[in-house]
Structure formats: structure tokens, C-alpha cells
Amino acid sequence: MQVSKRSILLLVLVGGMLASCRKTVEEQVIYHNVIYEVDNVILYQNAADKTRQKTSTQYISILYADLFNTSISNGELTDIAELTLGIGDKTMANELIIDHYLNDPQVVMPSDATMRTDIPAFVEATYVKFYQRLPTEYERHYLEEMIADDTQMTVSNIYVAFMLANEYYFY
Amino acid sequence: MDRRDFIKRAGLTAAGTLVAPYVLPSGRLFARSGARLADHVVFVLFAGGIRNQESVKQQYLVGQGMGTTGNIMPNMLTGNQPSNNLLYTQWAPTLTNSLASQGTLFKEMRYTQGPTGHYNGHTVAMTGNYTETGLNLNINPKFPTVFEYYRKHNSPSQTASKAWWLSEGLGPYPSLNYSRHSSYGAIYGANYLAPQTVFGNLGVQYFADAAAFQPDDVTRLDNVKSFLDANFDLEASDLPGIINTRSDKEEIKDFITGILNGSDPVDWPLPAGEPLSSLSGDLINIAAAWKTLDRFKPELTVINTFNLDICHSNFTGYVDFLHKADYGVGWLWDKIQSDPVLGNNTIMICMPEHGRNLSPNSLVDQNGLLAFDHTSDNNSREVFALIAGPTGVVNQGLEVGTAQNPVGESIDIVPTIAHILGFHDDIPPSLLPGRILTEAFV
């Protein structure tokens, strides 16, 4: 893992501040992956640490950051909030937005060929990218097998499923 | 199998499962809980605040101190249009016979309690209960909406694709597709759509290139998502809004993107030769209502108009929008009658959410005409209702109620819809203080 000393110092400081005022739920694990363009992130120890549901604004903001490795603009966030307000089924609205973003050439997404070159690395990076945690051995094994067994399974399929699954709605 | 086939087959399978036990040898469908008068109801909240003076009383400019009278709603009401002092471009009626002649007109109904605000009026009309709510509008109503009664008590039960609420604007109105009542709520809610937003610039920008998932992808997504969900203890159950079934969701996505990318052309409620620039927000909403009716054949659809609220500052604009909204309602009725499923099997109800004041405010428009607010005076509590439907089911050409003897209240529409669709008797009586407008039915 490639981690700068500055990043570690910053994370330790931030971690210390958080620990002083609330229960710490993150583990001090720093993950970095060049291939999948995953920046340094603090990982959850496990999924059970996530107990609070994201607001719809948080959901879209985080989704955008995960897909483009940059923050969504306030204007775009306002647009999407208004658009989502205009549809009764918010999960369906999210699906349309996700599909729109996945069609964007700027989206940061590995090719299907890259995924199949090293499925274990893809599975690990995907868990870290969307869930900020490492997969359990069971999850790792099951998902790797699922991808390997279905040659038509695409990166897009996996990304959409991760973003629509319950865990992605929590932090 | 292509996407549309998949959606169609999935939908037919689901529908068949739900409907089959109730199809009688005659081929007619009956609800278990009570006989239906029709299988489809379209409730037009002819909203924005309309005075009975300019609508059912056909007084046109009398309220402005001028003598010109006439009917500016020739599709909905019977009567001659004004012939002079025209403030608007007269569109030839799209209906040969007015809706009033094809149904029963409650000329003098009342909105008896609570402030005559737009959200209040909408809430009263859609829940069948008066409300005093004046603050905190962006929350779901306290009492169940007509959609929840329909989806909970109608038998056989139907998915949300059979219940739609389409509003002309956003504001607090997205909250009206389900209530916060503990025995009902989002699980029985309707699909909501704000066509001007979803099919406007924002929709084009963010949704036009999206698509329903391919059939094979749906299976893959579901498999992976199910696996992921099985490894996480919590459910995203607190998401605001209804959640459609997977097959409904794909069909609705296909519907939205089809309109946005132009593969599903839209008919506009405009007279021949009239440019698109003549469209009002109300007409756009009505056009979207027809697309929805045409595609999903919903059993319960509620739409509203709202442009007429311009009357706060511009009486001329109010008259113009009133005339256009009337055209839109006539156009919609015409479309419904030409549909093999909906035709002669739909009852349409039109009612303003409330009226407007008797006395004008101090604003004057470009023609020197006075504007009107709606601040809960007696005049703003005067509304009308028009119930049109098949001969033999709905009384044709009947007028009920007078100024001296008003008949009906705003809270009566919900029980009347429940009666038409055959589930009224299944609703706990304590929830609905209003009555069925039986005068309308044969």
C-alpha cells in the first residue's frame, strides 16, 4: 500500500478528534489502490458499524463521489434533488440517475477485461470503494465465484447492485 | 426476449395472478367487496382556486362590474361562450357535448372548514377530511389518501402502477401520494409524477440517456443485490416514497425514458394549428396524464391544474388559463373515450380545491381588471363538482344544488370514488366523515 506520511498524520489527528467526542466505529486501516483509483480511505471494521441511514442528499453526493472521484457541484445536487422530488418512487429515481452516470464517459470504472484479469482484486476494491470495508472471506469467495461463473456479468452490473443494496444507504 | 417483452410478460403474469380469480364468465371484473360502477376513475382537481362566478355561474366579467356574461368552459359546462369583451383566444370546444351533459353537475358544493389554502384544499379533496394545517406543509397528510384506501381495500389488490397522482407543480404536492397514518402509509401509496419537472429540462439532462435494465441484467442485479442484502442486517426502509415492484419499476422507467428520448411521442392538448407555445403547465400535466392512462390503464388517477392561481394578480391570465384547462379536460375525456379499455368504463370527477374571495384585492392587471385572493371568506368556500361517466351508470345532464340549498362538500369526493370502485364499505367509517354523492348515479 502506498501511503504518504502526511496522510497518516492527518488521519491520526482526525481519528483522535473523533474518538474524543463520540464512539469510534472506524478502524484505522488505510486503503489505497492505484488500479481502481481508490484514494486513501479509513475502513470500517465491519458492516455492523454502519447504523445510520444516509439522507437522499448524502446518498447522491456519496454516489457521485464514488463514481467520479470528485465532489458533486451544488448546482447538480440541487437539480437532482428537484428531479427526485418529482418522482414518487425514490429508489427508481436513483436507478435512473445511476444509469445516467454510468453512461458518462468521465465515470471512473474499470473495464470488464480488467475485472476478469484479477477478480479478487476487483472484488476487494469494489467493497472498499462503495462500502469502505474489506469483504469477509465468505463475501470475497461468493462474489468472486459469482463473477467467474457468469461471463456476461459486467462491472456495471456489480456497481449498480452495490449502489442499490441496503448497505450503501447506511454509514 | 427484449426489454418490452420482458416487462409485458412480467406484468401480465403478475396481473393474471391477481385478477384471474375474479373474472366472471361474463368477462366483467367485479371487486369482491362490492360491485363497481366503473373500473377507472380520473379525478381532476381543477385547482388553483376557481370562483363559481366565472365557472358554473358563467358570469365572466360581472365580477369586474361589467355586464358581459358567458361560458368560458365550453367543454365542461353547457352554455354559450361570451361574444364580446374577449380577454382570451377562444378555442373551439373539443367535445361535441359538454361533460355536464354527460354527467351530473353539483353546482353549489361547499368547503366548510379550515383555511382555503391550496395545500389544504388538495389535502381535503384527496383524504376526505378537513384540515387546519397551515404550517409544515411538506409532510404527508395525517389521514389516509384515496390512493391508500384503494390499494388497501380494493379487491383484488393492485400494485402502485394502477394508482397515479400527477401534479402540475412541486411544492408540497409530492407529499400527497400517501399519508403518515399508521394503518396505511407508503406501502399503499400511489406513483407520483411531476411531469413539468420529470419531462422538462432536468429530466432531459439526467434521465434521457438512462434506460430500464435489460431483462438479463435484472436477474444479475437481483442476484448480487440479494447476496449483498443478506450480509447486511439493516434495511433501507426509511426511504421516503413508495417502492414499486421490479416489473412495474422497469415499465415506469421505460415509460419515462421513452418520452424523454422521443421514442414515445406525446400528443398535446391543443387545437389543430395552435403552436406549442400555447401550452400551459396545466396542459402539459394533462398530456402526461393521458400518456400515463394510455400506458398503465390505472384504475385511480388524480391530476391537478394550478395555473389559475395567477388570479392573485392577473384576472386576464386567470380567464385564459381557465379556458385552456377546460379544453385540456375535454381533450382528456375524448382520449379516454377513444381507448378500448378506458372508454365507457371511466368516471371522471372534476372539482376545484376551493374558490376565491367575493371582493377583489387591490391589484389591477394590464386590462384594468381586479384580482382575487382566497382568504377563507364564504365565497372562497363555494365550489362545484362535475361527475361524468357512462350512460346507465351516471345520471346524464342532471344539475344538483342551488345557492340557497347547497348539496355536497369537498370531503365527499373520496367516499364517492370508493363507492365507484366498490370498496367503500371496507373503509373504517370513522375515517371518512363525508358521504357518497349518490345523486350522481343511476
mmCIF file of C-alpha atoms in Angstrom, chain A residues 47 50-51 53 76 79-80 82-83 85-93 95-97 99-101 103 127 131 133 138-139 142-143 146 150 152-153 156-158 160-162 164-167 169-170, chain B residues 170-171 174 177 191-194 197-198 202-203 205-207 209-211 213 217 220-221 223-225 227-229 231-232 234-244 246 249-250 252-253 256-257:
data_model
loop_
_atom_site.group_PDB
_atom_site.id
_atom_site.type_symbol
_atom_site.label_atom_id
_atom_site.label_comp_id
_atom_site.label_asym_id
_atom_site.label_seq_id
_atom_site.Cartn_x
_atom_site.Cartn_y
_atom_site.Cartn_z
ATOM 1 C CA ALA A 47 -20.729 -3.777 8.135
ATOM 2 C CA LYS A 50 -22.980 1.279 9.918
ATOM 3 C CA THR A 51 -26.130 2.162 11.770
ATOM 4 C CA GLN A 53 -29.245 5.859 7.162
ATOM 5 C CA GLU A 76 -26.115 19.455 -9.833
ATOM 6 C CA ASP A 79 -31.059 19.679 -9.820
ATOM 7 C CA ILE A 80 -31.129 16.047 -8.818
ATOM 8 C CA GLU A 82 -35.644 18.567 -7.557
ATOM 9 C CA LEU A 83 -35.838 15.797 -10.114
ATOM 10 C CA LEU A 85 -38.826 15.152 -5.715
ATOM 11 C CA GLY A 86 -40.807 14.866 -8.935
ATOM 12 C CA ILE A 87 -40.939 11.062 -8.764
ATOM 13 C CA GLY A 88 -42.769 9.077 -6.102
ATOM 14 C CA ASP A 89 -40.525 6.018 -6.137
ATOM 15 C CA LYS A 90 -37.170 7.333 -4.936
ATOM 16 C CA THR A 91 -35.394 4.019 -5.490
ATOM 17 C CA MET A 92 -36.484 4.134 -9.113
ATOM 18 C CA ALA A 93 -35.267 7.712 -9.429
ATOM 19 C CA GLU A 95 -31.725 3.830 -10.573
ATOM 20 C CA LEU A 96 -32.260 6.302 -13.400
ATOM 21 C CA ILE A 97 -29.619 8.638 -12.009
ATOM 22 C CA ASP A 99 -27.782 4.652 -15.140
ATOM 23 C CA HIS A 100 -27.227 8.203 -16.376
ATOM 24 C CA TYR A 101 -23.935 8.466 -14.506
ATOM 25 C CA ASN A 103 -23.234 6.326 -19.266
ATOM 26 C CA TYR A 127 -16.089 -3.325 -1.380
ATOM 27 C CA TYR A 131 -18.727 0.161 1.429
ATOM 28 C CA ARG A 133 -14.651 -2.004 4.271
ATOM 29 C CA TYR A 138 -17.302 -15.549 2.700
ATOM 30 C CA GLU A 139 -18.254 -12.424 0.730
ATOM 31 C CA TYR A 142 -19.007 -15.916 -3.047
ATOM 32 C CA LEU A 143 -18.760 -12.794 -5.185
ATOM 33 C CA MET A 146 -20.414 -15.337 -8.986
ATOM 34 C CA ASP A 150 -21.151 -15.705 -15.251
ATOM 35 C CA GLN A 152 -21.772 -11.917 -19.020
ATOM 36 C CA MET A 153 -21.587 -10.253 -15.624
ATOM 37 C CA SER A 156 -21.657 -2.073 -14.400
ATOM 38 C CA ASN A 157 -23.884 -4.850 -13.058
ATOM 39 C CA ILE A 158 -21.782 -5.134 -9.939
ATOM 40 C CA VAL A 160 -25.304 -0.911 -9.741
ATOM 41 C CA ALA A 161 -26.041 -3.752 -7.330
ATOM 42 C CA PHE A 162 -23.632 -2.323 -4.756
ATOM 43 C CA LEU A 164 -28.733 -0.169 -4.716
ATOM 44 C CA ALA A 165 -28.096 -2.621 -1.879
ATOM 45 C CA ASN A 166 -29.145 -1.737 1.651
ATOM 46 C CA GLU A 167 -25.609 -1.277 2.973
ATOM 47 C CA TYR A 169 -27.806 3.546 2.233
ATOM 48 C CA PHE A 170 -26.060 3.446 5.626
ATOM 49 C CA LEU B 170 -43.847 20.546 -6.909
ATOM 50 C CA GLY B 171 -44.019 22.455 -3.622
ATOM 51 C CA PRO B 174 -45.385 15.379 -3.846
ATOM 52 C CA ASN B 177 -49.433 10.248 -2.687
ATOM 53 C CA ASN B 191 -46.995 6.583 -8.024
ATOM 54 C CA TYR B 192 -46.301 10.276 -8.106
ATOM 55 C CA LEU B 193 -45.084 12.270 -11.071
ATOM 56 C CA ALA B 194 -44.476 15.991 -11.628
ATOM 57 C CA THR B 197 -40.042 18.543 -13.870
ATOM 58 C CA VAL B 198 -39.509 14.959 -14.970
ATOM 59 C CA LEU B 202 -33.929 18.430 -15.830
ATOM 60 C CA GLY B 203 -35.389 15.165 -16.997
ATOM 61 C CA GLN B 205 -30.462 16.323 -18.790
ATOM 62 C CA TYR B 206 -30.353 13.452 -16.329
ATOM 63 C CA PHE B 207 -32.775 10.790 -17.495
ATOM 64 C CA ASP B 209 -29.872 8.640 -21.689
ATOM 65 C CA ALA B 210 -30.900 6.302 -18.891
ATOM 66 C CA ALA B 211 -32.787 3.131 -19.607
ATOM 67 C CA PHE B 213 -32.438 -2.518 -17.071
ATOM 68 C CA ASP B 217 -29.287 -7.672 -16.185
ATOM 69 C CA ARG B 220 -27.924 -10.459 -12.320
ATOM 70 C CA LEU B 221 -28.578 -7.294 -10.347
ATOM 71 C CA ASN B 223 -28.807 -11.921 -7.510
ATOM 72 C CA VAL B 224 -25.915 -9.717 -6.489
ATOM 73 C CA LYS B 225 -28.112 -7.304 -4.539
ATOM 74 C CA PHE B 227 -26.458 -11.533 -1.752
ATOM 75 C CA LEU B 228 -25.292 -8.128 -0.517
ATOM 76 C CA ASP B 229 -28.512 -7.529 1.403
ATOM 77 C CA ASN B 231 -24.940 -9.837 4.512
ATOM 78 C CA PHE B 232 -26.232 -6.590 5.971
ATOM 79 C CA LEU B 234 -30.435 -3.248 8.255
ATOM 80 C CA GLU B 235 -32.959 -2.357 5.588
ATOM 81 C CA ALA B 236 -33.250 0.986 3.881
ATOM 82 C CA SER B 237 -36.873 1.060 4.943
ATOM 83 C CA ASP B 238 -36.916 4.692 5.948
ATOM 84 C CA LEU B 239 -36.555 5.898 2.391
ATOM 85 C CA PRO B 240 -39.284 8.400 1.697
ATOM 86 C CA GLY B 241 -41.641 7.359 -1.034
ATOM 87 C CA ILE B 242 -43.300 4.311 -2.402
ATOM 88 C CA ILE B 243 -41.395 1.374 -3.839
ATOM 89 C CA ASN B 244 -42.711 -0.289 -6.979
ATOM 90 C CA ARG B 246 -39.415 -4.743 -10.008
ATOM 91 C CA LYS B 249 -40.300 -0.190 -11.890
ATOM 92 C CA GLU B 250 -38.828 -1.299 -15.198
ATOM 93 C CA ILE B 252 -42.194 3.037 -15.488
ATOM 94 C CA LYS B 253 -38.523 3.667 -16.253
ATOM 95 C CA ILE B 256 -40.190 7.942 -18.612
ATOM 96 C CA THR B 257 -37.125 7.445 -20.777
#
